[in-house]
């Protein structure tokens, strides 16, 4: 009698290592954290992982004004920081593109802020914006612009401004580099044809350069929106969400709930609720990306 | 032969209180200890214990207490409890009731009796002695700039304005008066306070007590939403609104406060004993030679503030060689170890070492003043509330305290919200 060996399709065998790796490093942690969001799991009481409490955590989040304020603040930070970074990055890329000598050096220098760890950037700006010994207040007082100690990291608006400033300082170059890559890829013919037809520089930029750059801008926006929606390090160091929750963002709140309060079940539920934000912005920017590629005549 | 040598070595150790020295050849203990330059001198002694006992200590983690706290919680969750000795703190200990073992079976009564009784009491969770205190006892006293009080013009103007002599403050009302009198923002401030996290809740807690209130009732329901609580919070609000404290104070923690007083821009500073040397060192402080220290002020109930805490070492319940681990902990907190640590400034937790440091300070006027003030301060000390939910509770209380201080809410509104949030924590955890 002949045993029938189990024959798996070749394509499946070839994909199996990738499937196993994906399952173990992505799917299992995701399922486990999703499961724990339906439990009162506390890090200090491991037995709570096995107690099912249904949608309790999600109901609690839905009615928690502090969570939704943090959600709103994260959307606000995302909107302002992304737009500023995009505009500044576009400006820098256009300027660097005009440079004919030493452009490589400029591109390298431009990338310096990206090389810093966000924690280091947080400490750097925490010191710069310190109300008592910080550089900004000392400069303002020495120049006679104010005789007050401006509470940069305490006042609600100023603290948000300081955080946005640090974010923009660190990440504008992401936009600049990607947009510069786009500028290098623009074909010369349409621009030269526009010049022959008597277009002004603004008209060339508005109707030729910008539409060509839009796919690059949307890719940068999609990447950075995921980054900013997860903003944690800089805010944690600069204000830790305070004072009085004035700069509390989703991930400073989730980090505190999960690790300081040890309420990992609730923190995971908050994490899943906040994924809505990342999914929304990613879908939005990818749709925009597809639309702009279609308008340029590229197939998706 | 080796055993004989070891016994002889152990006998030599006994006068220093190594009550449970034993033969621990081939034993390796993994330890997670608080890190920092100021603790290294003590850790250098571990080699002596290793030579005495034949055991080996493997320090697998060195972090500050907040980071260790997160690591311990992750370890409990993951069941990675293969290590034996951990740094502990009286303010954190109650969060992990099952992590550490009772050390009483490994120590003699006489040995435990050599520690200050209140420190031992603060090291217990229920009937379990979960840690042995090291010479890192913390209670705050009031530091002040002496010349401000010696200045005749100041004395005269102060008496005209407030109707009593300008002296280092003995009540929190006097702190208010003097802080507002000295303040000249943004160049000079009357006082300052830790403005976030557990630190501000600790300060609020001790002020509530000094006003005759309580943070929690006996059943652990919140009790701070009271007249005493409002009076305590109003003190912070008044200091902030009047400009007597720096505008950024709600983002300050201990390091910023220490640096602030050392910069010479703050008149009065309620702070920990660990700063005494730093404040009077000309290399690190602009107020060196001009620092006075008095016992912490009292509130309207006639009770002095005195939120205190101490560092210690614990042995895990899952440790395979608890006897060796307890021996190490006893060694690190014995008389010789505490003499070494307290010689650098921190306060001891053993009776004999207290006597020793006070005697040693005899000729040094500043050191004598500091020790006298902190010895009195220690008499009024009380530990953080011993509930596993203390840190969790502080995380919902402090944003509300900040909201009142910054004027977003009234003190009563802020305490009402904080009280409801603490009540919810206790209910969710089945405390009542």
XYZ file of C-alpha atoms in Angstrom:
732
model
C 0.000 0.000 0.000
C 1.284 3.386 -0.953
C 0.911 6.344 1.411
C -0.397 9.454 -0.230
C 1.934 12.290 0.653
C 0.276 15.594 1.511
C 0.793 17.696 -1.605
C 0.656 21.430 -1.013
C 0.550 23.731 -4.035
C 3.984 25.082 -4.920
C 2.843 28.708 -4.686
C 1.653 28.073 -1.146
C 4.912 26.381 -0.154
C 6.885 29.297 -1.516
C 4.712 31.771 0.352
C 4.674 29.755 3.568
C 7.745 31.370 5.207
C 6.295 34.825 4.576
C 2.897 33.728 5.886
C 4.412 32.271 9.062
C 6.467 35.412 9.719
C 3.481 37.683 9.087
C 1.283 35.588 11.358
C 3.775 35.558 14.193
C 4.939 39.169 14.146
C 1.819 40.967 12.935
C -1.378 39.004 13.231
C -0.899 37.291 16.596
C 0.004 40.517 18.504
C -2.886 42.285 16.753
C -5.408 39.608 17.658
C -4.074 39.378 21.207
C -4.277 43.128 21.751
C -7.757 43.213 20.175
C -8.835 40.412 22.511
C -7.329 42.149 25.559
C -9.315 45.289 24.724
C -12.412 43.256 25.690
C -10.914 42.399 29.090
C -10.053 44.473 32.201
C -6.399 43.395 31.688
C -4.027 45.023 34.185
C -0.298 44.445 33.812
C 0.097 43.933 37.540
C -2.719 41.356 37.689
C -2.111 38.872 34.845
C -5.209 36.819 35.745
C -7.422 39.698 34.528
C -6.484 38.800 30.934
C -8.920 35.895 31.100
C -11.949 37.892 32.268
C -14.259 38.846 29.381
C -16.078 42.152 29.888
C -17.407 42.619 26.363
C -17.496 46.133 24.980
C -17.144 47.795 28.440
C -13.819 49.473 27.585
C -15.197 50.818 24.303
C -18.342 52.161 25.976
C -16.146 53.809 28.584
C -14.006 55.451 25.894
C -17.082 56.606 23.968
C -18.269 58.513 27.039
C -14.853 59.796 28.090
C -14.605 63.507 27.287
C -10.838 63.501 27.977
C -10.295 60.846 25.299
C -12.256 62.771 22.660
C -10.476 66.008 23.543
C -7.168 64.183 23.036
C -8.544 62.807 19.752
C -9.514 66.328 18.632
C -6.133 67.750 19.655
C -4.363 65.014 17.676
C -6.435 65.884 14.575
C -5.597 69.576 15.147
C -1.875 68.869 15.499
C -1.984 66.644 12.430
C -3.743 69.243 10.298
C -1.552 72.190 11.250
C 1.776 70.342 11.326
C 1.168 68.523 8.039
C 0.113 71.652 6.165
C 3.005 73.703 7.497
C 5.505 70.964 6.726
C 4.077 70.597 3.229
C 4.230 74.334 2.446
C 7.700 74.804 3.935
C 8.972 71.576 2.342
C 7.637 72.693 -1.048
C 9.296 76.084 -0.677
C 12.633 74.594 0.373
C 12.537 72.003 -2.434
C 11.819 74.692 -5.056
C 14.674 76.838 -3.761
C 17.139 73.951 -3.564
C 16.124 72.881 -7.065
C 17.300 76.297 -8.366
C 20.727 75.915 -6.783
C 23.336 74.976 -9.364
C 26.420 74.665 -7.144
C 26.690 72.675 -3.882
C 23.211 71.161 -4.158
C 24.371 67.796 -2.800
C 25.727 69.486 0.328
C 22.487 71.357 0.787
C 20.452 68.171 0.438
C 22.602 66.477 3.081
C 22.377 69.428 5.488
C 18.619 69.547 4.899
C 18.332 66.001 6.210
C 20.104 66.719 9.519
C 16.929 67.286 11.609
C 15.562 63.928 10.411
C 18.622 62.200 11.813
C 17.955 63.302 15.407
C 16.059 60.997 17.702
C 12.629 62.526 18.496
C 13.478 62.221 22.210
C 16.553 64.388 21.693
C 14.504 66.907 19.708
C 11.998 66.944 22.590
C 14.720 67.726 25.152
C 16.256 70.336 22.869
C 12.985 72.257 22.491
C 12.019 71.732 26.124
C 15.152 73.667 27.017
C 14.710 76.270 24.263
C 11.131 77.000 25.397
C 11.794 76.810 29.176
C 10.141 79.882 30.723
C 12.958 80.616 33.188
C 16.281 79.609 31.635
C 15.189 78.935 28.021
C 16.816 80.514 24.985
C 13.626 82.029 23.548
C 12.610 83.930 26.680
C 16.161 85.077 27.347
C 16.453 86.350 23.779
C 13.068 88.104 23.934
C 13.929 89.727 27.282
C 17.437 90.745 26.187
C 16.076 92.335 23.022
C 13.558 94.256 25.097
C 10.588 92.678 23.276
C 9.050 91.579 26.583
C 9.857 91.855 30.278
C 7.676 88.851 31.081
C 8.607 85.181 31.315
C 6.349 83.754 28.591
C 5.051 80.336 29.719
C 5.750 78.554 26.429
C 5.131 75.046 27.745
C 2.276 75.968 30.090
C -0.129 78.234 28.214
C -2.513 76.064 26.150
C -1.941 77.856 22.826
C 1.777 78.494 23.286
C 2.404 74.888 24.364
C 0.651 73.533 21.258
C 2.621 76.022 19.179
C 5.898 74.855 20.760
C 5.100 71.210 20.033
C 4.084 71.979 16.439
C 7.288 74.020 16.042
C 9.390 71.038 17.189
C 7.476 68.631 14.900
C 7.836 70.948 11.910
C 11.544 71.541 12.619
C 12.209 67.829 12.658
C 10.113 66.634 9.739
C 9.854 69.392 7.125
C 12.829 67.821 5.378
C 10.800 64.640 4.742
C 8.553 66.726 2.499
C 11.466 68.675 1.039
C 13.357 65.515 0.036
C 10.316 63.777 -1.485
C 9.190 66.907 -3.348
C 12.743 67.483 -4.590
C 12.720 63.922 -5.958
C 9.469 64.863 -7.726
C 11.032 68.014 -9.170
C 13.910 65.970 -10.607
C 11.393 63.640 -12.277
C 9.407 66.394 -14.065
C 9.897 66.202 -17.854
C 11.377 69.389 -19.315
C 9.218 69.476 -22.503
C 5.931 70.793 -21.053
C 7.795 73.502 -19.116
C 9.694 74.613 -22.220
C 6.501 74.530 -24.315
C 4.790 76.701 -21.678
C 7.674 79.177 -21.818
C 7.397 79.347 -25.631
C 3.641 79.894 -25.302
C 4.326 82.883 -23.024
C 3.231 81.432 -19.650
C 4.324 83.373 -16.571
C 6.476 81.479 -13.996
C 3.425 81.311 -11.689
C 1.244 79.838 -14.471
C 3.961 77.224 -15.234
C 4.181 76.332 -11.558
C 0.409 76.270 -10.991
C -0.575 74.284 -14.085
C 2.476 72.103 -14.832
C 4.905 71.747 -11.916
C 2.346 71.424 -9.096
C 0.148 68.768 -10.772
C 3.301 66.736 -11.461
C 4.362 67.108 -7.813
C 0.994 66.233 -6.292
C 1.551 62.429 -6.243
C 4.819 63.009 -4.359
C 3.125 65.426 -1.974
C 0.321 62.945 -1.255
C 2.797 60.128 -0.595
C 4.655 62.398 1.863
C 1.327 63.421 3.453
C 0.239 59.792 3.845
C 3.539 58.786 5.461
C 3.666 61.805 7.772
C -0.036 61.556 8.711
C 0.654 58.076 10.092
C 3.691 59.471 11.928
C 1.920 62.455 13.455
C -1.174 60.429 14.367
C 1.220 58.386 16.500
C 3.013 61.463 17.917
C 4.429 60.514 21.285
C 8.144 61.047 21.941
C 8.404 64.809 21.452
C 5.180 65.534 23.357
C 6.063 63.093 26.127
C 9.359 64.902 26.751
C 8.196 68.487 26.220
C 4.913 68.541 28.168
C 3.829 64.932 28.808
C 0.339 65.997 27.750
C 0.062 68.710 30.387
C -0.453 70.948 32.101
C -4.100 70.263 32.883
C -4.328 68.026 29.753
C -3.809 71.085 27.539
C -1.455 69.197 25.205
C -2.731 65.673 25.814
C -2.646 63.678 22.569
C -3.932 60.188 21.921
C -0.654 58.387 22.429
C 0.513 60.226 25.544
C -2.845 59.300 27.045
C -2.662 55.692 25.828
C 0.955 55.345 27.019
C 0.067 56.590 30.496
C -3.035 54.393 30.720
C -1.150 51.287 29.578
C 2.166 51.557 31.348
C 1.795 53.914 34.302
C -1.758 52.974 35.301
C -1.043 49.416 34.046
C -4.554 49.292 32.455
C -3.456 47.563 29.257
C -6.968 46.362 28.309
C -8.327 49.900 28.304
C -5.186 51.239 26.596
C -5.548 48.678 23.799
C -9.186 49.658 23.338
C -8.074 53.294 23.069
C -5.440 52.216 20.541
C -8.054 50.496 18.382
C -10.401 53.489 18.608
C -7.564 55.783 17.558
C -6.746 53.620 14.546
C -9.854 55.202 12.990
C -7.778 58.356 12.636
C -4.836 56.697 10.913
C -7.132 54.709 8.600
C -9.147 57.821 7.686
C -6.105 59.900 6.742
C -4.394 57.037 4.881
C -7.505 56.271 2.822
C -8.074 59.990 2.185
C -4.521 60.643 0.957
C -4.369 57.480 -1.138
C -7.605 58.452 -2.881
C -6.135 61.880 -3.547
C -2.960 60.210 -4.801
C -4.912 57.989 -7.205
C -6.916 60.987 -8.451
C -3.813 63.060 -9.085
C -2.071 60.164 -10.873
C -5.154 59.656 -13.052
C -5.211 63.352 -13.950
C -1.597 62.979 -15.127
C -2.619 60.035 -17.276
C -0.897 57.361 -15.145
C -2.729 54.088 -14.606
C -2.987 52.736 -11.099
C 38.754 24.546 54.269
C 36.872 27.023 52.148
C 33.870 26.701 54.424
C 36.004 27.541 57.452
C 37.318 30.630 55.729
C 33.799 31.645 54.803
C 32.531 31.195 58.334
C 35.415 33.270 59.615
C 34.597 35.966 57.055
C 30.934 35.828 58.034
C 31.813 36.206 61.675
C 33.736 39.333 60.751
C 30.642 40.670 59.021
C 28.286 40.128 61.926
C 29.052 43.340 63.811
C 27.834 45.204 60.726
C 24.484 43.519 60.926
C 24.808 40.872 58.248
C 22.278 38.805 60.120
C 21.784 36.086 57.585
C 25.221 35.605 56.045
C 25.602 32.057 54.846
C 27.461 29.883 52.458
C 26.080 30.687 49.011
C 28.741 29.154 46.786
C 27.671 28.880 43.138
C 24.541 30.970 43.762
C 23.912 33.706 41.192
C 21.378 36.412 41.995
C 19.908 38.580 39.245
C 19.129 42.097 40.483
C 17.231 45.110 39.148
C 18.505 48.218 40.883
C 17.866 51.931 40.821
C 20.555 53.601 38.703
C 22.377 56.877 39.209
C 25.796 58.163 40.143
C 24.765 58.772 43.758
C 23.976 55.068 44.253
C 27.165 53.644 42.788
C 29.222 53.877 46.009
C 26.868 51.414 47.684
C 26.825 49.068 44.698
C 30.633 48.941 44.852
C 30.160 47.091 48.160
C 28.384 44.224 46.411
C 31.819 42.807 45.562
C 32.547 42.527 49.307
C 29.351 40.544 49.852
C 30.238 38.310 46.915
C 33.682 37.660 48.423
C 32.149 36.949 51.845
C 29.501 34.536 50.659
C 30.807 33.017 47.439
C 27.653 34.115 45.623
C 27.564 36.194 42.456
C 25.329 39.196 41.781
C 24.305 39.926 38.228
C 22.779 43.403 37.875
C 20.468 43.025 34.873
C 18.788 46.419 34.990
C 19.655 49.891 36.305
C 17.002 52.565 35.845
C 15.220 55.294 37.783
C 12.186 54.267 39.843
C 9.622 55.384 37.266
C 11.291 53.266 34.575
C 11.805 50.350 36.980
C 8.115 50.591 37.864
C 7.168 50.083 34.203
C 9.652 47.225 33.894
C 8.311 45.466 37.008
C 4.761 45.758 35.678
C 5.821 44.282 32.334
C 7.663 41.488 34.164
C 4.573 40.633 36.216
C 2.463 40.625 33.049
C 4.907 38.458 31.113
C 5.741 36.226 34.091
C 9.451 37.009 33.610
C 10.259 36.893 37.283
C 13.496 34.960 37.243
C 15.342 37.734 39.064
C 15.731 37.913 42.835
C 16.546 41.362 44.189
C 14.860 44.623 43.213
C 15.109 48.232 44.286
C 11.866 49.343 45.833
C 10.319 52.586 47.058
C 7.689 53.070 49.730
C 5.527 55.088 47.309
C 5.548 52.321 44.682
C 5.641 49.170 46.829
C 1.898 48.785 47.335
C 1.361 48.445 43.588
C 2.925 45.007 43.445
C 1.620 43.133 46.482
C 2.387 39.702 45.018
C 5.820 40.463 43.539
C 7.893 40.562 46.714
C 8.240 38.098 49.549
C 7.966 38.706 53.293
C 11.506 39.119 54.585
C 10.701 38.495 58.250
C 11.517 34.729 58.153
C 15.064 35.495 57.000
C 15.921 38.116 59.622
C 16.194 38.219 63.385
C 13.946 40.482 65.445
C 16.991 42.291 66.824
C 18.229 43.018 63.330
C 14.868 44.493 62.265
C 14.759 46.451 65.522
C 17.901 48.325 64.511
C 15.992 50.231 61.812
C 13.893 53.318 62.607
C 10.450 51.980 63.561
C 8.478 54.350 61.299
C 10.618 53.311 58.316
C 9.956 49.642 59.013
C 6.228 50.397 59.362
C 6.297 52.146 55.968
C 8.054 49.087 54.483
C 5.190 46.733 55.360
C 2.225 45.760 53.209
C -0.262 44.250 55.627
C 1.802 41.855 57.744
C 4.552 41.442 55.133
C 7.888 43.215 55.435
C 8.370 43.653 51.686
C 11.593 45.642 51.787
C 14.484 46.684 53.960
C 15.039 50.454 53.956
C 18.362 51.856 52.798
C 19.920 55.200 53.766
C 17.764 57.088 51.287
C 15.000 58.475 53.470
C 13.144 61.443 52.072
C 11.068 64.027 53.837
C 11.051 67.696 52.917
C 12.201 70.649 55.001
C 12.232 74.334 54.111
C 15.385 75.743 52.513
C 15.686 79.536 52.405
C 18.149 82.255 51.437
C 19.535 83.594 54.714
C 20.531 87.090 53.589
C 16.960 87.943 52.603
C 15.972 87.467 56.240
C 19.005 89.297 57.643
C 18.433 92.369 55.470
C 17.179 95.183 57.729
C 15.270 96.924 54.964
C 13.403 93.689 54.224
C 12.659 93.216 57.938
C 11.253 96.721 58.261
C 9.142 96.659 55.092
C 7.810 93.206 55.881
C 6.731 94.162 59.395
C 4.988 97.278 58.094
C 3.081 95.258 55.512
C 2.202 92.086 57.444
C 2.431 93.167 61.075
C 4.842 90.478 62.308
C 8.619 89.919 62.259
C 10.312 88.503 59.202
C 11.541 85.070 60.288
C 11.902 81.771 58.386
C 8.291 80.544 58.068
C 6.687 78.261 60.614
C 3.230 78.149 59.014
C 2.053 77.830 55.421
C 0.279 81.179 55.786
C 3.644 82.774 56.552
C 5.087 81.023 53.483
C 2.364 82.730 51.392
C 3.073 86.168 52.879
C 6.827 85.877 52.495
C 6.709 84.348 49.011
C 4.550 87.213 47.762
C 6.739 89.745 49.603
C 9.971 88.504 48.001
C 8.598 87.841 44.501
C 9.760 90.063 41.666
C 8.902 88.102 38.491
C 10.476 87.247 36.078
C 13.759 87.873 37.915
C 13.022 86.540 41.372
C 10.371 84.257 42.871
C 9.091 83.777 46.411
C 8.794 80.005 46.236
C 8.075 77.154 43.812
C 6.433 73.744 43.784
C 6.564 70.534 41.776
C 3.773 70.939 39.257
C 2.978 67.584 37.717
C 2.684 63.818 38.075
C 2.814 62.146 41.483
C 4.990 65.004 42.773
C 2.256 67.676 42.873
C -0.273 65.215 44.301
C 2.212 64.376 47.057
C 2.599 68.054 47.880
C -1.187 68.518 47.809
C -1.601 65.413 49.991
C 0.660 66.725 52.742
C -0.974 70.140 52.654
C -4.432 68.540 52.982
C -3.177 66.646 56.050
C -1.708 69.840 57.523
C -5.082 71.532 57.000
C -6.740 68.789 59.042
C -8.121 66.772 56.118
C -7.433 63.367 54.577
C -6.824 62.201 51.038
C -8.750 58.959 51.520
C -11.320 57.641 53.949
C -10.681 54.346 55.739
C -12.477 52.411 52.980
C -10.205 54.162 50.407
C -12.988 56.316 49.028
C -11.697 59.822 48.181
C -11.871 62.306 51.062
C -9.988 65.258 49.608
C -13.049 66.976 48.179
C -13.486 68.762 51.501
C -12.979 72.191 53.033
C -9.433 71.208 53.990
C -8.840 70.044 50.412
C -10.086 73.326 48.954
C -7.936 75.321 51.402
C -4.896 73.246 50.428
C -5.482 73.662 46.686
C -6.227 77.376 47.131
C -2.686 77.788 48.489
C -1.223 76.584 45.163
C -3.686 78.744 43.205
C -2.849 81.832 45.269
C 0.889 81.346 44.772
C 0.452 80.947 41.016
C -2.001 83.807 40.505
C 0.087 86.240 42.554
C 3.223 85.509 40.502
C 5.053 84.260 43.594
C 6.060 81.105 41.696
C 7.530 80.780 38.169
C 4.906 80.596 35.406
C 6.322 77.282 34.227
C 6.032 75.649 37.621
C 3.280 73.264 36.449
C 5.854 71.631 34.186
C 8.555 71.383 36.866
C 9.725 68.265 38.641
C 12.462 67.841 41.249
C 15.419 68.586 38.972
C 13.969 71.898 37.787
C 13.153 72.882 41.370
C 16.656 72.071 42.599
C 18.229 73.966 39.714
C 15.859 76.906 40.367
C 16.827 77.321 44.031
C 20.515 76.806 43.229
C 20.280 79.562 40.598
C 19.555 82.032 43.410
C 16.215 83.152 41.955
C 13.947 81.573 44.593
C 13.610 82.682 48.232
C 11.924 79.642 49.838
C 12.049 76.068 48.685
C 10.419 73.052 50.342
C 12.728 70.280 49.193
C 14.359 66.937 49.916
C 17.501 66.297 51.987
C 19.435 65.038 48.962
C 19.815 68.638 47.740
C 21.484 69.951 50.911
C 25.037 69.388 49.687
C 24.291 70.627 46.165
C 22.725 73.886 47.380
C 25.745 74.713 49.530
C 28.399 73.761 46.982
C 29.874 76.874 45.275
C 30.521 74.846 42.121
C 26.866 73.991 41.617
C 24.976 76.714 43.443
C 24.860 80.491 43.496
C 23.379 80.449 47.009
C 26.243 78.448 48.542
C 27.082 79.818 51.988
C 23.719 81.556 52.167
C 21.430 78.557 52.702
C 19.340 78.060 55.811
C 17.123 75.052 56.576
C 14.218 74.864 59.012
C 11.643 72.225 59.792
C 8.710 72.212 57.345
C 5.827 74.618 58.176
C 2.482 73.670 59.688
C -0.979 74.158 58.245
C -4.033 75.716 59.882
C -4.717 72.461 61.799
C -1.376 72.771 63.589
C -0.020 69.724 61.730
C 3.235 69.954 59.804
C 3.456 68.714 56.227
C 5.586 65.576 55.979
C 4.930 63.421 52.912
C 7.826 61.022 53.037
C 9.264 58.060 51.241
C 12.273 55.869 51.335
C 14.218 53.604 49.036
C 14.733 49.981 49.884
C 15.585 46.568 48.502
C 13.190 43.650 48.140
C 13.354 39.934 47.380
C 10.984 38.449 44.819
C 8.486 35.741 45.768
C 9.700 33.661 42.823
C 13.395 33.859 43.777
C 14.918 30.387 43.950
C 17.377 31.345 46.660
C 15.536 33.740 48.934
C 17.972 33.232 51.786
C 20.911 34.436 49.697
C 18.853 37.335 48.328
C 17.770 38.372 51.848
C 21.400 38.213 52.941
C 22.368 40.587 50.125
C 19.543 42.990 50.998
C 20.487 42.917 54.679
C 24.096 43.608 53.733
C 23.180 46.554 51.490
C 21.162 48.149 54.283
C 23.350 47.246 57.257
C 25.068 49.751 59.513
C 28.232 49.998 57.449
C 26.319 50.402 54.174
C 24.108 53.105 55.680
C 27.134 54.940 57.101
C 28.655 54.936 53.626
C 25.495 56.223 51.933
C 24.642 58.824 54.566
C 28.182 60.217 54.546
C 27.300 61.699 51.145
C 24.206 63.469 52.505
C 21.134 61.208 52.308
C 19.284 60.450 55.532
C 19.722 57.050 57.199
C 16.972 54.681 58.301
C 18.885 52.958 61.109
C 18.860 54.326 64.652
C 22.605 53.962 65.283
C 23.494 55.613 61.994
C 21.319 58.648 62.838
C 23.268 59.072 66.079
C 26.516 58.665 64.184
C 25.785 61.258 61.469
C 24.595 63.850 63.976
C 27.812 63.359 65.986
C 29.952 63.513 62.856
C 28.431 66.830 61.831
C 29.453 68.439 65.117
C 31.961 70.966 63.768
C 30.230 71.697 60.469
C 27.615 74.381 61.206
C 25.702 73.947 57.930
C 25.630 70.143 58.147
C 24.450 70.393 61.779
C 21.684 72.814 60.789
C 20.596 70.515 57.958
C 20.572 67.394 60.131
C 18.751 69.113 62.985
C 16.078 70.375 60.577
C 15.651 67.009 58.892
C 15.672 65.082 62.157
C 12.738 67.264 63.269
C 11.183 66.883 59.827
C 11.386 63.097 60.158
C 9.404 63.240 63.408
C 6.425 64.625 61.491
C 6.817 62.312 58.490
C 4.032 60.164 57.093
C 4.216 57.830 54.043
C 2.201 57.984 50.821
C -1.218 56.310 51.102
C -0.689 52.557 51.009
C -3.093 51.602 48.276
C -2.080 49.733 45.118
C -4.005 52.434 43.249
C -1.986 55.396 44.590
C -0.077 56.082 41.350
C -3.216 55.497 39.258
C -5.128 57.901 41.502
C -2.401 60.540 41.239
C -2.719 60.367 37.441
C -6.342 61.476 37.562
C -5.840 63.978 40.392
C -2.880 65.967 39.051
C -4.453 67.265 35.803
C -7.339 68.614 37.906
C -4.970 70.302 40.376
C -3.209 71.877 37.398
C -6.542 73.001 35.940
C -7.324 74.879 39.178
C -3.826 76.361 39.416
C -3.955 77.613 35.827
C -7.437 79.062 36.332
C -9.354 76.676 34.065
C -11.530 75.587 37.012
C -12.229 76.653 40.586
C -10.593 74.597 43.337
C -13.974 73.121 44.307
C -14.806 72.124 40.707
C -11.372 70.569 40.177
C -11.561 68.543 43.391
C -15.103 67.410 42.575
C -13.964 66.044 39.188
C -10.820 64.459 40.657
C -12.842 62.883 43.451
C -15.310 61.337 40.982
C -12.433 59.926 38.911
C -10.740 58.398 41.981
C -14.079 56.973 43.121
C -14.449 55.307 39.712
C -10.944 53.775 39.971
C -11.731 52.318 43.387
C -15.129 50.994 42.246
C -13.676 49.443 39.077
C -11.021 47.680 41.112
C -13.555 46.352 43.565
C -12.053 48.201 46.532
C -15.567 48.844 47.873
